[in-house]
Amino acid sequence: MTVSNKSASATSKDQNFEKKNAEIRIRYLHAKRTNPAFFSRRIDLSWSIWMFGLEPIGASLDRLTRNDIRYVELKGDHWTSDSGIRSHELSAALAAAGVRVSGACGMFSQDNDLSSPSAYARQNAIDYIRRELDFLAEVDARYLIVVPTAVGRPVAKDTSEVQRSAEALRRCGDDFARTKIRAAIEPIRASEVSLVHTVSDAIRYLEVVGHPAIAHINGDVYHMSLEERNVGEAILLAGDKLANLHLADTNRDALGTANLDLDTVIMAAYLAGMNQEGRFLTPEPLGPFPDPYVLSNSPCNVSIMDELVRKTVSYFREREEIVRSLE
């Protein structure tokens, strides 16, 4: 498929967001022509399974393999030493399904809030992160998503949240270094959390943390569509720091059901090197809940989740193939 300069370029009649997306398209085409080897490897698609709730791990992995997904993002559910799946149980299920772990979605509530005024809650968060890191190292994961404050609490306690959160997370820096797991800070929409809403916020937060082993970002195109000026530009700003990118359409449903410019997301992801080994795009279409953690402790609606995965994966693969064919 050949694209003329006229169709790839922005025109004076385009809206501003279209001009920005056209600029990303031009950059993508130029880079692809200049260094085709950089784009030869396809993106590794994972799936965040905590939305499957209380479903047995084997059933969740089977749903992924039926849709040709070979990586899984786990639910970070080791809140205590006795909670969560054991590594040997997970390893057996992974081996049987032929699936590998991409990473884990850290779950941060007011009970384990890095930014909390309560020293007990902050210590809970530190202990939780350390348990997850030890577990993830045993199953060969690449990243742990860290939310700097409690999800579901959009109003700040005071003006010292960033400092408390950064100090608490810094205490885990040597643990991230020891386990070689990437700390991926996730910017989340302002209606869900009290701080770190954009990629720029995440970069500044990492600077405040100031530990070399805490240096990555987990992007989420749903949150980006609400908080960023342009989703593609936000992906490019994250650049090499981007360990993983969550996917959902602008209604937080399956890809292809709303207004997300997925082609621009894919082009920006390739430009950011997200097709490199150890980096992932991970669908996480949760629905528009103010506290999405409700899904993690609910029974799985099997038919809905089956269709959600099928529609999302098929649409992503279709659009990725079109983007890769551009010349």
GROMACS .gro file of C-alpha atoms in nm:
model
  327
    1MET     CA    1   0.000   0.000   0.000
    2THR     CA    2   0.160   0.324  -0.116
    3VAL     CA    3   0.073   0.653   0.049
    4SER     CA    4   0.137   0.973  -0.142
    5ASN     CA    5   0.297   1.273   0.024
    6LYS     CA    6  -0.032   1.455  -0.021
    7SER     CA    7  -0.234   1.196   0.174
    8ALA     CA    8   0.033   1.163   0.444
    9SER     CA    9   0.069   1.536   0.502
   10ALA     CA   10  -0.149   1.773   0.698
   11THR     CA   11  -0.343   2.035   0.504
   12SER     CA   12  -0.478   2.376   0.603
   13LYS     CA   13  -0.827   2.223   0.614
   14ASP     CA   14  -0.734   1.965   0.877
   15GLN     CA   15  -0.832   2.012   1.239
   16ASN     CA   16  -0.544   2.064   1.482
   17PHE     CA   17  -0.550   1.709   1.616
   18GLU     CA   18  -0.549   1.578   1.260
   19LYS     CA   19  -0.241   1.787   1.184
   20LYS     CA   20  -0.060   1.639   1.485
   21ASN     CA   21  -0.157   1.287   1.384
   22ALA     CA   22  -0.043   1.357   1.028
   23GLU     CA   23   0.295   1.469   1.161
   24ILE     CA   24   0.331   1.139   1.346
   25ARG     CA   25   0.238   0.954   1.029
   26ILE     CA   26   0.507   1.142   0.834
   27ARG     CA   27   0.765   1.063   1.102
   28TYR     CA   28   0.665   0.698   1.097
   29LEU     CA   29   0.690   0.666   0.719
   30HIS     CA   30   1.024   0.847   0.709
   31ALA     CA   31   1.171   0.634   0.987
   32LYS     CA   32   1.041   0.314   0.827
   33ARG     CA   33   1.202   0.401   0.494
   34THR     CA   34   1.527   0.511   0.657
   35ASN     CA   35   1.567   0.217   0.896
   36PRO     CA   36   1.334  -0.067   0.795
   37ALA     CA   37   1.513  -0.317   1.020
   38PHE     CA   38   1.398  -0.121   1.327
   39PHE     CA   39   1.037  -0.193   1.231
   40SER     CA   40   1.077  -0.556   1.127
   41ARG     CA   41   0.982  -0.707   1.463
   42ARG     CA   42   0.612  -0.700   1.547
   43ILE     CA   43   0.469  -0.567   1.870
   44ASP     CA   44   0.420  -0.821   2.149
   45LEU     CA   45   0.056  -0.810   2.254
   46SER     CA   46  -0.026  -0.898   2.614
   47TRP     CA   47  -0.354  -0.886   2.807
   48SER     CA   48  -0.433  -0.759   3.156
   49ILE     CA   49  -0.634  -1.040   3.315
   50TRP     CA   50  -0.734  -0.881   3.643
   51MET     CA   51  -1.058  -0.773   3.473
   52PHE     CA   52  -1.147  -1.144   3.461
   53GLY     CA   53  -1.204  -1.125   3.835
   54LEU     CA   54  -1.229  -1.450   4.029
   55GLU     CA   55  -1.188  -1.676   3.726
   56PRO     CA   56  -0.935  -1.962   3.763
   57ILE     CA   57  -0.599  -1.882   3.603
   58GLY     CA   58  -0.622  -2.174   3.361
   59ALA     CA   59  -0.948  -2.046   3.213
   60SER     CA   60  -0.804  -1.696   3.173
   61LEU     CA   61  -0.493  -1.823   2.997
   62ASP     CA   62  -0.705  -2.043   2.771
   63ARG     CA   63  -0.901  -1.735   2.660
   64LEU     CA   64  -0.575  -1.565   2.567
   65THR     CA   65  -0.431  -1.857   2.372
   66ARG     CA   66  -0.755  -1.897   2.175
   67ASN     CA   67  -0.689  -1.544   2.053
   68ASP     CA   68  -0.317  -1.600   1.987
   69ILE     CA   69  -0.196  -1.393   2.283
   70ARG     CA   70   0.125  -1.532   2.432
   71TYR     CA   71   0.185  -1.283   2.714
   72VAL     CA   72  -0.021  -1.209   3.022
   73GLU     CA   73  -0.028  -0.914   3.260
   74LEU     CA   74  -0.111  -1.046   3.605
   75LYS     CA   75  -0.317  -0.901   3.885
   76GLY     CA   76  -0.087  -0.788   4.164
   77ASP     CA   77  -0.277  -0.963   4.442
   78HIS     CA   78  -0.009  -1.045   4.700
   79TRP     CA   79  -0.142  -0.805   4.961
   80THR     CA   80  -0.025  -1.037   5.240
   81SER     CA   81   0.222  -1.324   5.258
   82ASP     CA   82  -0.068  -1.569   5.227
   83SER     CA   83  -0.270  -1.401   4.950
   84GLY     CA   84  -0.239  -1.440   4.575
   85ILE     CA   85  -0.144  -1.730   4.354
   86ARG     CA   86   0.177  -1.919   4.435
   87SER     CA   87   0.457  -1.897   4.181
   88HIS     CA   88   0.479  -2.275   4.129
   89GLU     CA   89   0.104  -2.292   4.059
   90LEU     CA   90   0.126  -2.008   3.810
   91SER     CA   91   0.436  -2.151   3.643
   92ALA     CA   92   0.256  -2.481   3.587
   93ALA     CA   93  -0.044  -2.305   3.433
   94LEU     CA   94   0.180  -2.089   3.213
   95ALA     CA   95   0.374  -2.390   3.088
   96ALA     CA   96   0.053  -2.578   3.006
   97ALA     CA   97  -0.084  -2.282   2.810
   98GLY     CA   98   0.240  -2.175   2.641
   99VAL     CA   99   0.209  -1.823   2.783
  100ARG     CA  100   0.473  -1.599   2.943
  101VAL     CA  101   0.433  -1.317   3.194
  102SER     CA  102   0.477  -0.962   3.068
  103GLY     CA  103   0.429  -0.796   3.405
  104ALA     CA  104   0.178  -0.723   3.677
  105CYS     CA  105  -0.076  -0.451   3.742
  106GLY     CA  106  -0.007  -0.322   4.091
  107MET     CA  107  -0.320  -0.264   4.297
  108PHE     CA  108  -0.299   0.045   4.517
  109SER     CA  109  -0.592   0.133   4.742
  110GLN     CA  110  -0.614   0.353   5.050
  111ASP     CA  111  -0.487   0.056   5.252
  112ASN     CA  112  -0.154   0.052   5.065
  113ASP     CA  113  -0.125   0.412   4.946
  114LEU     CA  114   0.230   0.532   4.881
  115SER     CA  115   0.119   0.893   4.930
  116SER     CA  116  -0.088   0.845   5.245
  117PRO     CA  117  -0.033   1.063   5.553
  118SER     CA  118  -0.047   0.735   5.746
  119ALA     CA  119   0.294   0.575   5.793
  120TYR     CA  120   0.116   0.241   5.829
  121ALA     CA  121  -0.049   0.270   5.487
  122ARG     CA  122   0.281   0.373   5.328
  123GLN     CA  123   0.458   0.078   5.491
  124ASN     CA  124   0.182  -0.150   5.362
  125ALA     CA  125   0.256  -0.020   5.012
  126ILE     CA  126   0.631  -0.077   5.051
  127ASP     CA  127   0.580  -0.431   5.184
  128TYR     CA  128   0.328  -0.502   4.908
  129ILE     CA  129   0.570  -0.392   4.636
  130ARG     CA  130   0.847  -0.607   4.780
  131ARG     CA  131   0.621  -0.915   4.791
  132GLU     CA  132   0.515  -0.857   4.431
  133LEU     CA  133   0.874  -0.813   4.315
  134ASP     CA  134   0.986  -1.138   4.475
  135PHE     CA  135   0.692  -1.318   4.315
  136LEU     CA  136   0.740  -1.159   3.973
  137ALA     CA  137   1.109  -1.246   3.970
  138GLU     CA  138   1.014  -1.612   4.016
  139VAL     CA  139   0.788  -1.607   3.709
  140ASP     CA  140   1.026  -1.406   3.485
  141ALA     CA  141   0.814  -1.091   3.461
  142ARG     CA  142   0.946  -0.767   3.313
  143TYR     CA  143   0.760  -0.489   3.495
  144LEU     CA  144   0.539  -0.394   3.789
  145ILE     CA  145   0.292  -0.110   3.741
  146VAL     CA  146   0.309   0.137   4.029
  147VAL     CA  147   0.040   0.396   4.099
  148PRO     CA  148   0.184   0.676   4.315
  149THR     CA  149  -0.139   0.717   4.515
  150ALA     CA  150  -0.464   0.535   4.589
  151VAL     CA  151  -0.691   0.451   4.295
  152GLY     CA  152  -1.046   0.565   4.361
  153ARG     CA  153  -0.938   0.864   4.573
  154PRO     CA  154  -0.927   1.168   4.341
  155VAL     CA  155  -0.906   1.434   4.614
  156ALA     CA  156  -0.562   1.501   4.761
  157LYS     CA  157  -0.515   1.467   5.136
  158ASP     CA  158  -0.277   1.763   5.143
  159THR     CA  159   0.004   1.926   4.942
  160SER     CA  160   0.273   1.676   5.044
  161GLU     CA  161   0.150   1.369   4.857
  162VAL     CA  162   0.421   1.372   4.590
  163GLN     CA  163   0.701   1.397   4.844
  164ARG     CA  164   0.561   1.119   5.065
  165SER     CA  165   0.493   0.893   4.769
  166ALA     CA  166   0.836   0.945   4.614
  167GLU     CA  167   1.012   0.885   4.945
  168ALA     CA  168   0.819   0.563   5.008
  169LEU     CA  169   0.880   0.429   4.657
  170ARG     CA  170   1.249   0.522   4.675
  171ARG     CA  171   1.280   0.273   4.962
  172CYS     CA  172   1.192   0.000   4.710
  173GLY     CA  173   1.456   0.108   4.458
  174ASP     CA  174   1.716  -0.149   4.559
  175ASP     CA  175   1.447  -0.419   4.546
  176PHE     CA  176   1.366  -0.327   4.185
  177ALA     CA  177   1.739  -0.335   4.107
  178ARG     CA  178   1.786  -0.672   4.278
  179THR     CA  179   1.497  -0.840   4.095
  180LYS     CA  180   1.562  -0.662   3.762
  181ILE     CA  181   1.191  -0.575   3.740
  182ARG     CA  182   1.101  -0.241   3.583
  183ALA     CA  183   0.905   0.004   3.797
  184ALA     CA  184   0.641   0.139   3.557
  185ILE     CA  185   0.468   0.452   3.689
  186GLU     CA  186   0.115   0.487   3.551
  187PRO     CA  187  -0.048   0.826   3.491
  188ILE     CA  188  -0.423   0.796   3.558
  189ARG     CA  189  -0.714   1.033   3.492
  190ALA     CA  190  -0.787   1.299   3.753
  191SER     CA  191  -1.129   1.153   3.835
  192GLU     CA  192  -0.959   0.839   3.974
  193VAL     CA  193  -0.640   0.959   4.145
  194SER     CA  194  -0.509   1.274   4.310
  195LEU     CA  195  -0.167   1.296   4.142
  196VAL     CA  196   0.030   1.196   3.829
  197HIS     CA  197  -0.222   1.232   3.547
  198THR     CA  198   0.002   1.279   3.242
  199VAL     CA  199   0.328   1.148   3.100
  200SER     CA  200   0.491   1.478   3.193
  201ASP     CA  201   0.368   1.431   3.551
  202ALA     CA  202   0.518   1.081   3.555
  203ILE     CA  203   0.854   1.205   3.429
  204ARG     CA  204   0.863   1.471   3.700
  205TYR     CA  205   0.762   1.215   3.961
  206LEU     CA  206   1.046   0.985   3.855
  207GLU     CA  207   1.284   1.277   3.895
  208VAL     CA  208   1.160   1.333   4.250
  209VAL     CA  209   1.200   0.963   4.331
  210GLY     CA  210   1.555   0.986   4.203
  211HIS     CA  211   1.651   0.617   4.201
  212PRO     CA  212   1.816   0.466   3.889
  213ALA     CA  213   1.614   0.144   3.915
  214ILE     CA  214   1.285   0.336   3.916
  215ALA     CA  215   1.282   0.485   3.569
  216HIS     CA  216   0.990   0.362   3.356
  217ILE     CA  217   0.632   0.449   3.268
  218ASN     CA  218   0.318   0.249   3.203
  219GLY     CA  219   0.105   0.441   2.956
  220ASP     CA  220  -0.269   0.399   2.912
  221VAL     CA  221  -0.435   0.537   2.600
  222TYR     CA  222  -0.772   0.570   2.775
  223HIS     CA  223  -0.626   0.799   3.040
  224MET     CA  224  -0.417   0.973   2.773
  225SER     CA  225  -0.730   1.047   2.569
  226LEU     CA  226  -0.869   1.235   2.870
  227GLU     CA  227  -0.559   1.404   3.012
  228GLU     CA  228  -0.314   1.457   2.722
  229ARG     CA  229  -0.337   1.703   2.434
  230ASN     CA  230  -0.254   1.426   2.188
  231VAL     CA  231  -0.224   1.053   2.255
  232GLY     CA  232   0.043   0.990   1.994
  233GLU     CA  233   0.258   1.278   2.118
  234ALA     CA  234   0.228   1.147   2.475
  235ILE     CA  235   0.353   0.805   2.365
  236LEU     CA  236   0.649   0.966   2.191
  237LEU     CA  237   0.723   1.180   2.497
  238ALA     CA  238   0.740   0.867   2.712
  239GLY     CA  239   0.979   0.718   2.455
  240ASP     CA  240   1.237   0.476   2.594
  241LYS     CA  241   1.081   0.503   2.940
  242LEU     CA  242   0.764   0.335   2.818
  243ALA     CA  243   0.770  -0.025   2.943
  244ASN     CA  244   0.410  -0.108   2.864
  245LEU     CA  245   0.109   0.059   2.704
  246HIS     CA  246  -0.246  -0.023   2.810
  247LEU     CA  247  -0.507  -0.019   2.533
  248ALA     CA  248  -0.878   0.056   2.538
  249ASP     CA  249  -1.098   0.268   2.317
  250THR     CA  250  -1.214   0.613   2.427
  251ASN     CA  251  -1.521   0.457   2.594
  252ARG     CA  252  -1.285   0.220   2.784
  253ASP     CA  253  -1.438  -0.069   2.593
  254ALA     CA  254  -1.303  -0.298   2.322
  255LEU     CA  255  -1.079  -0.147   2.056
  256GLY     CA  256  -1.277  -0.037   1.753
  257THR     CA  257  -1.594   0.052   1.945
  258ALA     CA  258  -1.537   0.428   1.984
  259ASN     CA  259  -1.318   0.715   1.860
  260LEU     CA  260  -0.957   0.615   1.930
  261ASP     CA  261  -0.720   0.674   1.637
  262LEU     CA  262  -0.557   0.334   1.679
  263ASP     CA  263  -0.339   0.373   1.369
  264THR     CA  264  -0.169   0.676   1.524
  265VAL     CA  265  -0.123   0.486   1.852
  266ILE     CA  266   0.042   0.198   1.666
  267MET     CA  267   0.267   0.428   1.462
  268ALA     CA  268   0.375   0.617   1.774
  269ALA     CA  269   0.435   0.288   1.955
  270TYR     CA  270   0.666   0.166   1.679
  271LEU     CA  271   0.848   0.500   1.675
  272ALA     CA  272   0.896   0.467   2.053
  273GLY     CA  273   1.048   0.121   2.006
  274MET     CA  274   0.759  -0.069   2.160
  275ASN     CA  275   0.822  -0.357   1.921
  276GLN     CA  276   1.147  -0.433   2.101
  277GLU     CA  277   1.172  -0.750   2.308
  278GLY     CA  278   1.058  -0.697   2.666
  279ARG     CA  279   0.812  -0.415   2.587
  280PHE     CA  280   0.440  -0.470   2.541
  281LEU     CA  281   0.105  -0.333   2.431
  282THR     CA  282  -0.160  -0.465   2.669
  283PRO     CA  283  -0.535  -0.429   2.623
  284GLU     CA  284  -0.716  -0.331   2.944
  285PRO     CA  285  -1.074  -0.236   2.846
  286LEU     CA  286  -1.235  -0.200   3.188
  287GLY     CA  287  -1.545   0.011   3.139
  288PRO     CA  288  -1.590   0.365   3.280
  289PHE     CA  289  -1.592   0.284   3.653
  290PRO     CA  290  -1.467   0.553   3.897
  291ASP     CA  291  -1.300   0.268   4.088
  292PRO     CA  292  -1.224  -0.007   3.833
  293TYR     CA  293  -1.081  -0.235   4.104
  294VAL     CA  294  -1.439  -0.355   4.156
  295LEU     CA  295  -1.386  -0.593   3.863
  296SER     CA  296  -1.094  -0.769   4.028
  297ASN     CA  297  -1.311  -0.924   4.300
  298SER     CA  298  -1.619  -1.000   4.092
  299PRO     CA  299  -1.722  -1.323   3.918
  300CYS     CA  300  -1.613  -1.338   3.556
  301ASN     CA  301  -1.882  -1.285   3.294
  302VAL     CA  302  -1.735  -1.541   3.057
  303SER     CA  303  -1.934  -1.463   2.743
  304ILE     CA  304  -1.871  -1.089   2.770
  305MET     CA  305  -1.499  -1.135   2.832
  306ASP     CA  306  -1.467  -1.386   2.549
  307GLU     CA  307  -1.617  -1.136   2.307
  308LEU     CA  308  -1.418  -0.845   2.451
  309VAL     CA  309  -1.089  -1.023   2.390
  310ARG     CA  310  -1.188  -1.149   2.046
  311LYS     CA  311  -1.301  -0.809   1.919
  312THR     CA  312  -1.005  -0.621   2.062
  313VAL     CA  313  -0.735  -0.857   1.939
  314SER     CA  314  -0.880  -0.899   1.590
  315TYR     CA  315  -0.918  -0.523   1.546
  316PHE     CA  316  -0.569  -0.450   1.675
  317ARG     CA  317  -0.411  -0.708   1.444
  318GLU     CA  318  -0.609  -0.573   1.149
  319ARG     CA  319  -0.495  -0.216   1.210
  320GLU     CA  320  -0.136  -0.316   1.289
  321GLU     CA  321  -0.116  -0.499   0.956
  322ILE     CA  322  -0.244  -0.191   0.773
  323VAL     CA  323   0.006   0.036   0.951
  324ARG     CA  324   0.294  -0.201   0.881
  325SER     CA  325   0.201  -0.210   0.511
  326LEU     CA  326   0.229   0.168   0.471
  327GLU     CA  327   0.513   0.283   0.247
   0.00000   0.00000   0.00000
